[in-house]
Tab-separated table of C-alpha atoms and ligand atoms in Angstrom:
chain	number	residue	atom	x	y	z
A	1	MET	CA	27.677	10.015	67.324
A	2	ASP	CA	27.319	6.801	64.910
A	3	CYS	CA	23.731	6.416	63.837
A	4	GLU	CA	21.999	3.064	63.007
A	5	LEU	CA	18.606	3.313	61.650
A	6	ASP	CA	15.972	0.467	61.155
A	7	ILE	CA	12.929	2.158	59.221
A	8	PRO	CA	9.995	1.167	56.737
A	9	SER	CA	10.981	0.955	53.444
A	10	ARG	CA	8.009	2.373	51.674
A	11	VAL	CA	5.715	5.039	53.796
A	12	ILE	CA	2.635	6.275	52.209
A	13	ILE	CA	0.489	9.321	53.667
A	14	GLY	CA	-2.545	11.288	53.261
A	15	ALA	CA	-6.339	11.469	53.605
A	16	ASP	CA	-8.234	7.823	51.941
A	17	THR	CA	-4.507	6.248	51.290
A	18	ARG	CA	-5.534	3.039	52.550
A	19	LEU	CA	-7.655	2.443	49.240
A	20	ARG	CA	-4.228	1.610	48.158
A	21	VAL	CA	-3.321	-1.472	49.424
A	22	ALA	CA	-4.007	-3.734	47.221
A	23	GLN	CA	-1.787	-2.376	44.981
A	24	GLU	CA	1.155	-2.223	48.384
A	25	VAL	CA	0.208	-6.195	48.983
A	26	ARG	CA	0.880	-6.881	45.006
A	27	ASN	CA	3.959	-4.785	44.770
A	28	LEU	CA	5.015	-7.486	47.981
A	29	GLU	CA	4.139	-10.510	45.650
A	30	TRP	CA	2.082	-11.789	48.399
A	31	SER	CA	-1.382	-13.840	47.226
A	32	ARG	CA	-2.550	-14.741	50.328
A	33	VAL	CA	-2.752	-12.375	52.975
A	34	LEU	CA	-4.180	-12.667	56.781
A	35	ILE	CA	-5.611	-9.014	58.045
A	36	VAL	CA	-4.851	-8.768	62.003
A	37	SER	CA	-7.617	-6.343	63.350
A	38	ASP	CA	-9.706	-6.203	66.279
A	39	PRO	CA	-13.282	-6.482	67.355
A	40	PHE	CA	-14.086	-3.087	67.512
A	41	HIS	CA	-12.671	-2.678	62.994
A	42	GLU	CA	-15.017	-5.508	62.892
A	43	GLU	CA	-18.074	-3.645	63.993
A	44	THR	CA	-16.868	-1.138	61.957
A	45	GLU	CA	-17.295	-1.628	58.333
A	46	ARG	CA	-13.672	-1.126	58.088
A	47	ILE	CA	-12.361	-4.503	57.619
A	48	LYS	CA	-14.553	-5.563	55.274
A	49	GLU	CA	-13.793	-2.265	52.804
A	50	ILE	CA	-9.686	-3.476	53.269
A	51	ALA	CA	-10.717	-7.288	52.498
A	52	GLN	CA	-13.006	-5.910	49.542
A	53	LEU	CA	-9.934	-4.078	47.908
A	54	LEU	CA	-8.086	-6.791	48.178
A	55	SER	CA	-10.037	-9.701	47.154
A	56	LYS	CA	-11.606	-7.403	44.126
A	57	ALA	CA	-7.445	-7.837	43.102
A	58	ASP	CA	-7.923	-11.235	43.408
A	59	LEU	CA	-6.266	-11.775	46.440
A	60	LYS	CA	-6.852	-14.459	48.934
A	61	VAL	CA	-8.002	-13.051	52.113
A	62	SER	CA	-8.292	-14.471	56.054
A	63	THR	CA	-9.328	-12.290	58.637
A	64	TYR	CA	-7.864	-12.408	62.276
A	65	THR	CA	-9.895	-10.150	65.055
A	66	GLY	CA	-8.820	-11.795	68.338
A	67	VAL	CA	-6.470	-8.943	69.258
A	68	THR	CA	-8.920	-8.548	71.930
A	69	ASP	CA	-6.498	-6.448	74.332
A	70	GLU	CA	-3.200	-5.388	74.396
A	71	PRO	CA	-1.178	-8.369	72.790
A	72	ASP	CA	0.050	-11.872	74.939
A	73	THR	CA	1.511	-14.576	73.797
A	74	GLU	CA	-2.116	-16.821	73.904
A	75	MET	CA	-3.760	-14.255	71.290
A	76	VAL	CA	-0.662	-14.095	68.641
A	77	GLY	CA	-0.436	-17.479	68.852
A	78	ARG	CA	-3.923	-17.864	67.747
A	79	GLY	CA	-3.007	-15.847	64.666
A	80	PHE	CA	0.380	-17.378	63.763
A	81	GLN	CA	-1.958	-20.733	63.986
A	82	GLN	CA	-4.544	-18.785	61.521
A	83	PHE	CA	-1.672	-17.530	59.039
A	84	GLN	CA	-0.218	-21.107	58.927
A	85	ALA	CA	-3.519	-22.841	58.320
A	86	ASP	CA	-4.701	-20.887	55.483
A	87	LYS	CA	-0.833	-20.392	54.102
A	88	CYS	CA	-0.857	-16.832	54.210
A	89	ASP	CA	2.693	-15.079	53.100
A	90	GLY	CA	2.139	-11.862	54.636
A	91	THR	CA	-0.622	-9.335	56.954
A	92	VAL	CA	-1.943	-6.656	56.604
A	93	ALA	CA	-2.559	-5.299	60.246
A	94	LEU	CA	-5.158	-3.044	60.929
A	95	GLY	CA	-5.731	-1.135	64.032
A	96	GLY	CA	-3.663	0.599	66.763
A	97	GLY	CA	-0.256	-1.084	68.763
A	98	SER	CA	-1.797	-3.679	69.724
A	99	VAL	CA	-2.892	-5.342	66.526
A	100	ILE	CA	0.020	-4.064	64.723
A	101	ASP	CA	2.380	-5.433	67.208
A	102	THR	CA	0.232	-8.852	67.146
A	103	ALA	CA	0.771	-9.144	63.422
A	104	LYS	CA	4.255	-8.058	63.429
A	105	THR	CA	4.837	-10.816	65.847
A	106	ILE	CA	2.941	-13.477	63.410
A	107	SER	CA	5.044	-12.540	60.774
A	108	VAL	CA	8.245	-13.325	62.862
A	109	LEU	CA	7.443	-16.602	63.882
A	110	ALA	CA	6.477	-17.203	60.199
A	111	ARG	CA	10.066	-17.159	59.392
A	112	ASN	CA	11.372	-17.874	63.225
A	113	GLU	CA	10.619	-21.132	64.627
A	114	ASP	CA	11.634	-20.613	67.660
A	115	VAL	CA	9.722	-20.078	71.288
A	116	TYR	CA	8.513	-16.136	72.387
A	117	GLU	CA	11.092	-15.881	74.719
A	118	ASN	CA	13.999	-15.980	71.972
A	119	LEU	CA	12.496	-13.364	69.962
A	120	MET	CA	12.201	-10.941	73.013
A	121	GLY	CA	15.165	-8.990	73.677
A	122	ILE	CA	17.294	-6.808	71.625
A	123	ASP	CA	18.591	-8.364	68.427
A	124	ASN	CA	17.805	-12.074	68.805
A	125	VAL	CA	15.910	-12.722	65.638
A	126	ALA	CA	17.382	-13.915	63.424
A	127	ARG	CA	15.604	-14.089	60.091
A	128	LEU	CA	13.379	-11.098	58.866
A	129	GLY	CA	9.656	-11.433	58.876
A	130	ALA	CA	7.114	-12.571	56.406
A	131	GLY	CA	6.229	-8.758	56.182
A	132	VAL	CA	3.475	-6.504	57.240
A	133	ILE	CA	1.657	-3.802	56.000
A	134	ALA	CA	0.615	-1.608	58.843
A	135	LEU	CA	-2.480	0.896	58.571
A	136	PRO	CA	-2.442	2.163	61.665
A	137	THR	CA	-6.119	3.604	63.637
A	138	THR	CA	-4.274	5.731	66.249
A	139	SER	CA	-1.817	8.064	66.798
A	140	GLY	CA	0.033	6.333	68.795
A	141	THR	CA	2.229	3.818	69.451
A	142	GLY	CA	4.391	4.401	66.851
A	143	SER	CA	4.364	0.787	66.114
A	144	GLU	CA	3.926	1.087	62.358
A	145	ALA	CA	7.122	2.822	62.369
A	146	SER	CA	8.759	1.015	64.851
A	147	LYS	CA	11.291	-1.894	64.882
A	148	VAL	CA	9.577	-2.511	68.751
A	149	VAL	CA	6.727	-5.484	70.271
A	150	VAL	CA	5.330	-5.452	73.095
A	151	ILE	CA	3.772	-8.913	74.494
A	152	SER	CA	3.205	-9.819	78.017
A	153	ASP	CA	3.328	-13.358	78.669
A	154	LEU	CA	0.888	-14.888	80.311
A	155	GLN	CA	2.601	-16.824	83.077
A	156	SER	CA	4.661	-14.120	84.507
A	157	ARG	CA	2.498	-10.758	84.251
A	158	ILE	CA	5.527	-9.080	82.300
A	159	LYS	CA	5.103	-7.384	79.189
A	160	MET	CA	7.928	-8.428	77.045
A	161	THR	CA	9.930	-6.431	74.366
A	162	GLY	CA	11.190	-7.630	71.034
A	163	ARG	CA	13.636	-5.385	69.712
A	164	SER	CA	14.671	-5.966	66.129
A	165	ARG	CA	14.625	-4.978	62.351
A	166	ALA	CA	12.532	-8.025	61.583
A	167	TYR	CA	10.099	-5.894	63.600
A	168	VAL	CA	9.838	-3.428	60.940
A	169	PRO	CA	6.824	-2.660	58.713
A	170	SER	CA	7.010	-3.410	55.230
A	171	VAL	CA	5.056	-0.490	54.560
A	172	ALA	CA	3.232	2.139	56.310
A	173	ILE	CA	0.237	3.621	55.087
A	174	LEU	CA	-0.544	6.658	57.304
A	175	ASP	CA	-4.458	7.906	56.540
A	176	TYR	CA	-5.371	10.247	59.216
A	177	LYS	CA	-9.027	9.433	58.559
A	178	LEU	CA	-8.945	5.592	60.111
A	179	THR	CA	-8.007	8.000	63.534
A	180	MET	CA	-11.121	10.003	63.348
A	181	SER	CA	-13.019	7.966	65.140
A	182	MET	CA	-11.022	7.868	67.884
A	183	PRO	CA	-13.113	9.024	71.161
A	184	LYS	CA	-11.359	11.783	73.518
A	185	SER	CA	-10.099	9.607	76.182
A	186	LEU	CA	-8.262	7.164	73.836
A	187	THR	CA	-7.036	10.464	71.542
A	188	ALA	CA	-5.416	11.776	74.478
A	189	ALA	CA	-3.805	8.707	75.941
A	190	VAL	CA	-2.302	7.560	72.982
A	191	GLY	CA	-1.497	11.385	72.197
A	192	ILE	CA	0.787	11.278	75.283
A	193	ASP	CA	2.390	7.917	74.560
A	194	ALA	CA	3.238	9.723	71.413
A	195	LEU	CA	4.510	12.459	72.955
A	196	THR	CA	6.509	10.554	75.339
A	197	HIS	CA	8.345	8.639	73.272
A	198	ALA	CA	9.396	12.280	71.156
A	199	MET	CA	10.472	13.535	74.257
A	200	GLU	CA	12.328	10.516	75.633
A	201	ALA	CA	14.141	9.970	72.041
A	202	TYR	CA	15.322	13.246	72.131
A	203	VAL	CA	16.781	12.969	75.964
A	204	SER	CA	18.067	9.349	75.258
A	205	ARG	CA	21.566	8.706	75.684
A	206	GLN	CA	21.447	6.867	72.681
A	207	ALA	CA	19.779	10.242	70.241
A	208	CYS	CA	21.674	11.213	67.294
A	209	ASP	CA	21.317	13.689	64.847
A	210	PHE	CA	19.029	12.091	62.768
A	211	THR	CA	16.507	10.833	65.889
A	212	ASP	CA	17.006	14.511	67.059
A	213	LEU	CA	15.341	15.880	64.061
A	214	LEU	CA	12.804	13.964	64.106
A	215	ALA	CA	12.201	13.920	67.340
A	216	LEU	CA	11.922	17.777	67.772
A	217	SER	CA	9.706	17.636	65.127
A	218	ALA	CA	7.301	15.138	66.397
A	219	VAL	CA	7.367	17.425	69.779
A	220	LYS	CA	6.333	20.231	67.719
A	221	LEU	CA	3.199	18.462	65.622
A	222	ILE	CA	1.604	16.721	68.915
A	223	TRP	CA	2.029	19.802	71.295
A	224	SER	CA	0.536	21.865	68.787
A	225	SER	CA	-2.230	19.526	67.275
A	226	ILE	CA	-3.007	17.021	70.854
A	227	ARG	CA	-5.739	19.808	72.281
A	228	GLN	CA	-7.403	20.351	68.809
A	229	ALA	CA	-7.447	16.686	67.817
A	230	TRP	CA	-9.178	16.014	71.522
A	231	TYR	CA	-11.836	18.913	71.558
A	232	ASN	CA	-12.598	18.346	68.133
A	233	SER	CA	-12.246	14.717	66.518
A	234	THR	CA	-13.060	15.581	63.254
A	235	ASP	CA	-10.095	18.547	62.858
A	236	GLU	CA	-8.624	16.872	59.865
A	237	ASN	CA	-5.832	18.728	60.159
A	238	ALA	CA	-5.111	18.365	63.562
A	239	ARG	CA	-5.593	14.517	63.446
A	240	GLN	CA	-3.065	14.448	60.321
A	241	ASN	CA	-0.369	16.124	62.697
A	242	MET	CA	-0.892	13.812	65.085
A	243	LEU	CA	-0.620	10.872	62.947
A	244	ILE	CA	2.638	11.845	61.340
A	245	GLY	CA	4.245	13.082	64.563
A	246	SER	CA	3.504	10.001	66.227
A	247	PHE	CA	5.276	8.099	63.549
A	248	GLN	CA	8.131	10.270	63.245
A	249	ALA	CA	8.384	9.825	67.125
A	250	GLY	CA	8.157	5.703	66.678
A	251	ILE	CA	11.405	6.303	64.477
A	252	ALA	CA	13.133	8.397	66.798
A	253	PHE	CA	12.459	6.244	69.713
A	254	SER	CA	12.917	3.148	68.003
A	255	ASN	CA	16.281	3.865	67.331
A	256	ALA	CA	17.328	6.062	70.143
A	257	SER	CA	15.396	4.435	72.722
A	258	VAL	CA	12.867	5.314	75.398
A	259	GLY	CA	13.563	6.212	78.711
A	260	LEU	CA	12.475	5.795	82.609
A	261	VAL	CA	8.442	6.893	82.104
A	262	HIS	CA	8.321	3.662	79.600
A	263	SER	CA	10.572	1.535	82.040
A	264	MET	CA	7.993	2.561	84.922
A	265	SER	CA	4.869	2.488	82.754
A	266	GLU	CA	5.019	-1.334	81.881
A	267	PRO	CA	4.702	-2.601	84.847
A	268	ILE	CA	1.619	-0.407	85.744
A	269	GLY	CA	0.249	-2.005	83.157
A	270	ALA	CA	0.952	-5.400	84.106
A	271	CYS	CA	-0.226	-5.256	87.759
A	272	PHE	CA	-3.151	-2.842	86.978
A	273	HIS	CA	-3.831	-3.469	83.641
A	274	VAL	CA	-3.932	0.151	82.643
A	275	PRO	CA	-3.506	0.948	78.597
A	276	HIS	CA	-0.308	1.668	77.486
A	277	GLY	CA	-0.551	4.850	77.195
A	278	LEU	CA	-2.778	5.953	79.904
A	279	SER	CA	-0.125	4.578	82.470
A	280	ASN	CA	2.913	6.685	80.650
A	281	ALA	CA	0.627	9.716	80.492
A	282	MET	CA	0.256	8.974	84.831
A	283	LEU	CA	4.458	9.256	84.937
A	284	LEU	CA	5.104	11.548	82.444
A	285	PRO	CA	5.614	14.957	84.826
A	286	ALA	CA	6.969	13.265	87.413
A	287	VAL	CA	9.694	11.659	85.367
A	288	THR	CA	10.575	14.725	83.730
A	289	LYS	CA	11.067	16.572	86.816
A	290	PHE	CA	13.415	13.775	88.151
A	291	SER	CA	15.363	13.923	84.682
A	292	VAL	CA	15.443	17.173	83.834
A	293	ASP	CA	18.781	17.364	86.050
A	294	GLY	CA	20.228	15.027	83.989
A	295	ALA	CA	19.964	16.831	80.372
A	296	PRO	CA	18.745	20.519	81.143
A	297	SER	CA	19.694	21.964	78.021
A	298	ARG	CA	17.769	19.052	75.997
A	299	TYR	CA	14.357	19.513	77.861
A	300	ALA	CA	14.928	23.211	77.894
A	301	ALA	CA	15.477	23.178	73.527
A	302	ILE	CA	12.275	20.970	73.820
A	303	ALA	CA	10.491	23.465	76.015
A	304	ARG	CA	11.637	26.258	73.323
A	305	CYS	CA	10.757	24.204	70.263
A	306	VAL	CA	7.069	24.226	71.557
A	307	ASP	CA	7.198	28.271	72.248
A	308	LEU	CA	6.854	27.929	76.322
A	309	ALA	CA	10.190	30.077	76.308
A	310	ASP	CA	13.153	31.342	74.220
A	311	ASP	CA	16.878	31.764	73.982
A	312	SER	CA	16.601	34.450	76.851
A	313	THR	CA	14.970	32.343	79.387
A	314	PRO	CA	17.915	29.914	81.235
A	315	ASP	CA	17.433	26.158	80.738
A	316	GLU	CA	16.666	25.480	84.458
A	317	GLU	CA	13.607	28.058	84.149
A	318	CYS	CA	12.281	26.066	80.725
A	319	CYS	CA	13.148	22.911	82.528
A	320	ARG	CA	10.057	24.301	85.312
A	321	ILE	CA	8.175	25.558	82.890
A	322	LEU	CA	8.140	22.179	81.266
A	323	VAL	CA	7.510	20.080	83.841
A	324	ASN	CA	4.248	22.917	84.866
A	325	GLU	CA	2.860	22.895	81.254
A	326	LEU	CA	2.311	18.649	81.141
A	327	HIS	CA	0.482	18.800	84.278
A	328	GLN	CA	-1.304	21.291	82.655
A	329	LEU	CA	-1.938	19.286	79.735
A	330	ILE	CA	-2.458	16.209	80.817
A	331	ARG	CA	-4.873	17.829	83.550
A	332	GLU	CA	-6.969	19.431	80.373
A	333	LEU	CA	-6.848	16.392	78.844
A	334	GLU	CA	-8.965	14.749	81.845
A	335	ILE	CA	-5.790	12.042	81.783
A	336	PRO	CA	-6.558	10.317	85.848
A	337	SER	CA	-4.310	9.590	88.211
A	338	PRO	CA	-3.882	5.930	89.399
A	339	LYS	CA	-6.135	6.881	92.528
A	340	SER	CA	-8.951	8.253	89.668
A	341	PHE	CA	-8.125	5.843	86.982
A	342	GLY	CA	-9.547	3.433	90.687
A	343	ILE	CA	-6.217	1.659	91.331
A	344	ASP	CA	-6.427	0.586	94.899
A	345	LYS	CA	-4.277	2.749	97.623
A	346	ASN	CA	-3.154	-0.382	99.369
A	347	SER	CA	-2.698	-2.763	95.964
A	348	TYR	CA	-0.305	0.168	94.755
A	349	GLU	CA	1.654	0.394	97.962
A	350	VAL	CA	2.009	-3.181	98.256
A	351	ASN	CA	3.085	-3.612	94.441
A	352	ILE	CA	5.680	-0.981	94.888
A	353	GLU	CA	8.547	-2.837	95.905
A	354	LYS	CA	8.402	-5.291	92.898
A	355	MET	CA	7.079	-2.312	89.896
A	356	ALA	CA	10.631	-0.521	91.008
A	357	ASN	CA	12.262	-3.887	90.505
A	358	ASP	CA	11.185	-4.465	87.214
A	359	ALA	CA	11.309	-1.058	86.128
A	360	SER	CA	14.702	-0.267	87.390
A	361	VAL	CA	16.082	-3.675	85.468
A	362	ALA	CA	14.094	-2.841	82.220
A	363	GLY	CA	16.268	-1.505	79.055
A	364	SER	CA	15.750	1.601	78.839
A	365	THR	CA	16.416	2.687	82.074
A	366	GLY	CA	19.943	2.944	81.173
A	367	ASN	CA	18.877	5.309	78.413
A	368	ASN	CA	17.167	7.965	80.521
A	369	PRO	CA	19.177	11.118	81.692
A	370	VAL	CA	19.205	10.166	85.194
A	371	ILE	CA	19.702	6.621	86.302
A	372	PRO	CA	17.709	6.170	89.236
A	373	THR	CA	17.965	4.195	92.114
A	374	VAL	CA	15.432	1.894	92.968
A	375	ASP	CA	14.567	3.674	96.141
A	376	GLN	CA	14.248	7.102	93.659
A	377	ILE	CA	11.757	5.152	91.167
A	378	LYS	CA	9.791	3.658	93.984
A	379	ASP	CA	9.232	7.328	95.359
A	380	ILE	CA	7.820	8.679	91.354
A	381	TYR	CA	5.407	6.167	91.934
A	382	CYS	CA	4.251	7.149	95.241
A	383	CYS	CA	3.556	11.105	93.773
A	384	SER	CA	2.340	9.767	91.083
A	385	TYR	CA	-0.564	8.376	92.859
A	386	ASP	CA	-2.739	11.214	93.382
A	387	SER	CA	-1.060	13.919	91.040
O	401	NAD	N1	5.827	-1.479	69.257
O	401	NAD	C1	5.673	-0.260	69.358
O	401	NAD	O1	6.352	0.279	69.093
O	401	NAD	C2	4.863	0.125	70.455
O	401	NAD	C3	5.321	1.437	71.309
O	401	NAD	C4	4.264	2.173	72.231
O	401	NAD	C5	2.955	1.149	72.878
O	401	NAD	N2	2.951	-0.253	72.365
O	401	NAD	C6	2.147	-1.634	72.494
O	401	NAD	O2	0.742	-0.978	71.825
O	401	NAD	C7	-0.368	-1.166	72.655
O	401	NAD	C8	-0.917	0.069	72.706
O	401	NAD	O3	-1.578	0.398	71.216
O	401	NAD	P1	-2.656	1.656	71.183
O	401	NAD	O4	-2.348	2.637	72.449
O	401	NAD	O5	-2.630	2.077	69.872
O	401	NAD	O6	-4.282	1.016	71.738
O	401	NAD	P2	-4.916	-0.629	71.271
O	401	NAD	O7	-4.419	-1.143	69.913
O	401	NAD	O8	-4.602	-1.309	72.246
O	401	NAD	O9	-6.115	0.069	71.099
O	401	NAD	C9	-6.764	0.528	72.031
O	401	NAD	C10	-8.450	0.326	71.996
O	401	NAD	O10	-9.214	1.497	70.891
O	401	NAD	C11	-9.381	0.834	69.919
O	401	NAD	N3	-9.501	2.031	68.892
O	401	NAD	C12	-8.207	1.692	67.896
O	401	NAD	N4	-8.134	2.336	67.018
O	401	NAD	C13	-9.517	2.829	66.995
O	401	NAD	C14	-10.233	3.994	66.258
O	401	NAD	N5	-9.878	4.266	65.239
O	401	NAD	N6	-11.104	4.763	66.531
O	401	NAD	C15	-11.704	3.991	68.182
O	401	NAD	N7	-11.325	2.963	69.077
O	401	NAD	C16	-10.022	2.667	67.962
O	401	NAD	C17	-9.179	-0.343	69.970
O	401	NAD	O11	-10.113	-1.689	69.352
O	401	NAD	C18	-9.131	-0.483	71.315
O	401	NAD	O12	-10.316	-1.366	72.018
O	401	NAD	C19	0.341	-1.826	73.776
O	401	NAD	O13	-0.100	-2.986	74.268
O	401	NAD	C20	1.282	-1.465	73.851
O	401	NAD	O14	2.473	-1.886	74.741
O	401	NAD	C21	3.748	-0.545	71.180
O	402	FE2	FE1	4.796	3.678	74.082
């Protein structure tokens, strides 16, 4: 299959590599930088550390910490105003997917005077952005690797997705030390998001040999380390594996697409304010069970690559084992169901119709191994409520 890839042009990996941020800004010939971050990182000394490194290199720094939640058009708009007012020429994103998506959208707005709606969708952005150096602090969304942004529209309550080359960060700095402060619940949710990216990219109808390589490598890294990172937050090897795994998964899904888990997860997030990683985790086992018939050999390869089975195990049996193990992993990492998250049953049922309709027209649904009917999507929502 033909393959077209958009990936960051520079990737720096290792402990304390965040300390090299000023040199990266200089390489890009920026002189005024907008640091985009969130209130959590304002409280820790992390933003101050990055700002000092930049100032010491004679760079002008402005800091925007208005990413208080998963980003919406207003949050991005305020950051963009600051970018313009302070005459910045590039952004440094320090945070999780919310911060990185905000910085990527500010960067694109800076070079494309257009309304958000026109910058969302597939390949709609005319010019490359001002540029982003991404320092992910969760592992994660893979946003530091991807050409994707997810921004909520405040009016319609819909999460808009933009997918364009212009959203690929200029530089990704993968310093696992930035992820070590993640609490257990965040480690679990973002880790399952990364696993979902890798699995969905591998079984996607848009997968190619190159994305396959990265997707399977990511599955292995994440599967072998997610429990260690969760049980022992200071396990440096596990933290590094999770960050590299989520980066690889980010390249894989950004170029091969995600699938039905993501299509169904975004309406749950939009209706009930469930964080992205968590809503994926709530759906991953049930959607996998539904999808295996469309690509049994691919799901079997996933099971075999993490040693749940070997070549002597028939594909069908591999798929059954994989679904069971996903349920087990999600229970072990104490990920709540929609019910135990506190979503009222009545309200969930009332919204199923809208959520299923939104999921059925989402861009990634058509790349799932089995393309579902609206009724099948409703069934998956129903059986995921309390499982
Ligand atoms: N662009 C993409 O390719 C892509 C892919 C998947 C998801 N997303 C989007 O990313 C967003 C979710 O990002 P996320 O899951 O990384 O979470 P997040 O960025 O929303 O962060 C969640 C919370 O964790 C805190 N946090 C971040 N790093 C921390 C650390 N090291 N220690 C302690 N707390 C920390 C944040 O302050 C925040 O309160 C959603 O909006 C989702 O739609 C984007
Ligand atoms: Fe995701």
